[in-house]
PDB file of C-alpha atoms in Angstrom:
ATOM      1  CA  MET J 156      17.461   5.440   7.863  1.00 84.00           C
ATOM      2  CA  PRO J 157      16.094   8.490  10.370  1.00 94.00           C
ATOM      3  CA  ILE J 158      13.117  10.296   9.412  1.00 96.00           C
ATOM      4  CA  GLU J 159      11.859  13.720  10.178  1.00 96.00           C
ATOM      5  CA  VAL J 160       8.386  14.549  12.002  1.00 96.00           C
ATOM      6  CA  ASN J 161       7.507  17.547  13.076  1.00 94.00           C
ATOM      7  CA  GLY J 162      10.791  18.616  13.537  1.00 96.00           C
ATOM      8  CA  LYS J 163      11.986  15.703  15.120  1.00 96.00           C
ATOM      9  CA  THR J 164      14.258  13.197  14.109  1.00 97.00           C
ATOM     10  CA  LEU J 165      13.438   9.616  14.593  1.00 97.00           C
ATOM     11  CA  GLU J 166      15.623   6.849  14.310  1.00 97.00           C
ATOM     12  CA  THR J 167      14.360   3.605  12.513  1.00 97.00           C
ATOM     13  CA  ASP J 168      15.419  -0.028  11.548  1.00 96.00           C
ATOM     14  CA  GLU J 169      17.045  -1.347   8.165  1.00 95.00           C
ATOM     15  CA  GLU J 170      13.453  -1.929   7.405  1.00 95.00           C
ATOM     16  CA  GLY J 171      12.387   1.569   8.266  1.00 95.00           C
ATOM     17  CA  TYR J 172      10.220   0.491  11.387  1.00 97.00           C
ATOM     18  CA  LEU J 173      10.840   2.961  14.211  1.00 97.00           C
ATOM     19  CA  ALA J 174      13.526   2.011  16.653  1.00 97.00           C
ATOM     20  CA  ASN J 175      11.438   3.293  19.783  1.00 97.00           C
ATOM     21  CA  ILE J 176       7.779   2.810  19.515  1.00 96.00           C
ATOM     22  CA  ASN J 177       7.073   5.011  22.254  1.00 96.00           C
ATOM     23  CA  GLU J 178       8.337   7.988  19.768  1.00 97.00           C
ATOM     24  CA  TRP J 179       5.510   7.483  17.541  1.00 98.00           C
ATOM     25  CA  GLU J 180       3.005  10.258  17.172  1.00 98.00           C
ATOM     26  CA  PRO J 181       0.447  10.138  14.166  1.00 98.00           C
ATOM     27  CA  GLY J 182       2.765  12.151  12.046  1.00 98.00           C
ATOM     28  CA  VAL J 183       5.097   9.180  11.874  1.00 98.00           C
ATOM     29  CA  ALA J 184       2.503   7.168   9.374  1.00 98.00           C
ATOM     30  CA  GLU J 185       2.081  10.617   7.724  1.00 98.00           C
ATOM     31  CA  VAL J 186       5.886  10.580   6.626  1.00 97.00           C
ATOM     32  CA  MET J 187       6.081   6.800   6.056  1.00 97.00           C
ATOM     33  CA  ALA J 188       2.978   6.994   3.576  1.00 98.00           C
ATOM     34  CA  LYS J 189       4.003   9.635   1.657  1.00 97.00           C
ATOM     35  CA  GLU J 190       7.498   7.871   1.001  1.00 95.00           C
ATOM     36  CA  ASP J 191       5.291   4.777  -0.129  1.00 95.00           C
ATOM     37  CA  GLU J 192       3.323   7.253  -1.994  1.00 96.00           C
ATOM     38  CA  LEU J 193      -0.071   6.649  -0.347  1.00 97.00           C
ATOM     39  CA  GLU J 194      -2.710   8.937   1.425  1.00 97.00           C
ATOM     40  CA  LEU J 195      -4.136   8.013   4.250  1.00 98.00           C
ATOM     41  CA  THR J 196      -7.738   7.839   4.382  1.00 98.00           C
ATOM     42  CA  ASP J 197      -9.991   7.083   7.548  1.00 98.00           C
ATOM     43  CA  GLU J 198      -9.958   3.711   6.447  1.00 98.00           C
ATOM     44  CA  HIS J 199      -6.304   3.625   7.203  1.00 98.00           C
ATOM     45  CA  TRP J 200      -6.394   5.308  10.461  1.00 99.00           C
ATOM     46  CA  ASP J 201      -8.851   2.770  11.612  1.00 98.00           C
ATOM     47  CA  ILE J 202      -6.526   0.111  10.757  1.00 98.00           C
ATOM     48  CA  ILE J 203      -3.139   1.942  12.397  1.00 98.00           C
ATOM     49  CA  ASN J 204      -5.220   3.032  15.861  1.00 98.00           C
ATOM     50  CA  PHE J 205      -6.737  -0.794  15.685  1.00 98.00           C
ATOM     51  CA  LEU J 206      -3.297  -2.166  15.651  1.00 98.00           C
ATOM     52  CA  ARG J 207      -1.943   0.006  18.231  1.00 98.00           C
ATOM     53  CA  GLU J 208      -4.795  -0.982  20.704  1.00 98.00           C
ATOM     54  CA  TYR J 209      -4.084  -4.244  19.810  1.00 98.00           C
ATOM     55  CA  TYR J 210      -0.509  -4.179  20.418  1.00 97.00           C
ATOM     56  CA  GLU J 211      -1.160  -2.510  23.951  1.00 97.00           C
ATOM     57  CA  GLU J 212      -3.282  -4.991  24.813  1.00 97.00           C
ATOM     58  CA  TYR J 213      -1.409  -7.834  23.732  1.00 96.00           C
ATOM     59  CA  GLN J 214       2.458  -6.620  23.678  1.00 96.00           C
ATOM     60  CA  ILE J 215       2.622  -8.277  19.586  1.00 96.00           C
ATOM     61  CA  ALA J 216       2.537  -7.140  16.331  1.00 96.00           C
ATOM     62  CA  PRO J 217       0.091  -9.295  14.339  1.00 96.00           C
ATOM     63  CA  ALA J 218       0.989 -11.271  11.311  1.00 95.00           C
ATOM     64  CA  VAL J 219      -1.628 -11.270   8.392  1.00 94.00           C
ATOM     65  CA  ARG J 220      -3.947 -13.903   9.085  1.00 95.00           C
ATOM     66  CA  VAL J 221      -4.598 -13.121  12.556  1.00 96.00           C
ATOM     67  CA  LEU J 222      -4.979  -9.285  12.003  1.00 96.00           C
ATOM     68  CA  THR J 223      -7.370 -10.342   9.506  1.00 97.00           C
ATOM     69  CA  LYS J 224      -9.156 -12.379  11.933  1.00 97.00           C
ATOM     70  CA  ALA J 225      -9.299  -9.344  14.910  1.00 97.00           C
ATOM     71  CA  VAL J 226     -10.150  -7.221  12.188  1.00 98.00           C
ATOM     72  CA  GLY J 227     -13.360  -8.767  11.334  1.00 97.00           C
ATOM     73  CA  LYS J 228     -14.344  -9.446  14.919  1.00 97.00           C
ATOM     74  CA  LYS J 229     -13.946  -5.862  15.735  1.00 96.00           C
ATOM     75  CA  MET J 230     -14.946  -4.121  12.671  1.00 96.00           C
ATOM     76  CA  GLY J 231     -16.704  -6.967  10.677  1.00 96.00           C
ATOM     77  CA  LYS J 232     -15.994  -9.133   7.785  1.00 93.00           C
ATOM     78  CA  ASP J 233     -16.479  -6.710   5.450  1.00 94.00           C
ATOM     79  CA  LYS J 234     -13.323  -5.225   6.521  1.00 96.00           C
ATOM     80  CA  GLY J 235     -11.817  -8.189   8.245  1.00 96.00           C
ATOM     81  CA  ASN J 236     -10.580  -9.665   4.869  1.00 95.00           C
ATOM     82  CA  SER J 237      -7.690  -9.796   2.752  1.00 94.00           C
ATOM     83  CA  LYS J 238      -8.448  -8.160  -0.212  1.00 96.00           C
ATOM     84  CA  TYR J 239      -9.756  -5.210   2.161  1.00 98.00           C
ATOM     85  CA  LEU J 240      -6.656  -4.999   4.023  1.00 98.00           C
ATOM     86  CA  TYR J 241      -4.397  -5.538   0.824  1.00 97.00           C
ATOM     87  CA  GLN J 242      -6.561  -2.554  -0.581  1.00 97.00           C
ATOM     88  CA  LEU J 243      -5.250  -0.431   1.770  1.00 98.00           C
ATOM     89  CA  TYR J 244      -1.794  -1.528   2.607  1.00 98.00           C
ATOM     90  CA  PRO J 245      -0.825  -2.769  -0.862  1.00 97.00           C
ATOM     91  CA  TYR J 246       3.126  -3.679   0.499  1.00 95.00           C
ATOM     92  CA  GLY J 247       1.334  -6.189   2.877  1.00 94.00           C
ATOM     93  CA  PRO J 248      -1.332  -5.389   5.571  1.00 95.00           C
ATOM     94  CA  ALA J 249       0.449  -6.462   8.448  1.00 96.00           C
ATOM     95  CA  LYS J 250       3.642  -5.539   8.090  1.00 96.00           C
ATOM     96  CA  GLN J 251       2.991  -1.741   6.187  1.00 98.00           C
ATOM     97  CA  ALA J 252       0.138  -1.274   8.684  1.00 98.00           C
ATOM     98  CA  CYS J 253       2.720  -1.661  11.433  1.00 98.00           C
ATOM     99  CA  LYS J 254       4.956   0.028  10.833  1.00 98.00           C
ATOM    100  CA  TYR J 255       2.697   3.109  10.029  1.00 98.00           C
ATOM    101  CA  ALA J 256       1.265   2.313  13.469  1.00 98.00           C
ATOM    102  CA  GLY J 257       5.255   2.330  14.960  1.00 98.00           C
ATOM    103  CA  LEU J 258       4.960  -0.979  15.798  1.00 98.00           C
ATOM    104  CA  PRO J 259       7.621  -3.800  15.510  1.00 96.00           C
ATOM    105  CA  LYS J 260       7.654  -6.119  12.566  1.00 95.00           C
ATOM    106  CA  PRO J 261       5.200  -8.420  13.121  1.00 94.00           C
ATOM    107  CA  THR J 262       6.405 -12.355  13.269  1.00 82.00           C
ATOM    108  CA  GLY J 263       5.395 -14.590  10.601  1.00 67.00           C
TER     109      GLY J 263
END
């Protein structure tokens, strides 16, 4: 189902992930979060930006365990834990945050 972002129509797959990751812009995350009735805070953006950097370096969208460990290593153990990440992304920190970041669905 396509989404409208800043006057552009962007294609998504059947689960709502962006079909072309190169079309991502911050407005994508805003539109997707609004659909989920979620207001993005600086903490959400920290994880979205982290995921985009992680994907750029490793070319993979991390599963939740890998994400949790990587966030802990970079941002500290207060943020690198499942409880914190699920508070931000209640539909699953890896899947929901990767979706907002314009990345493919994580494996695992």
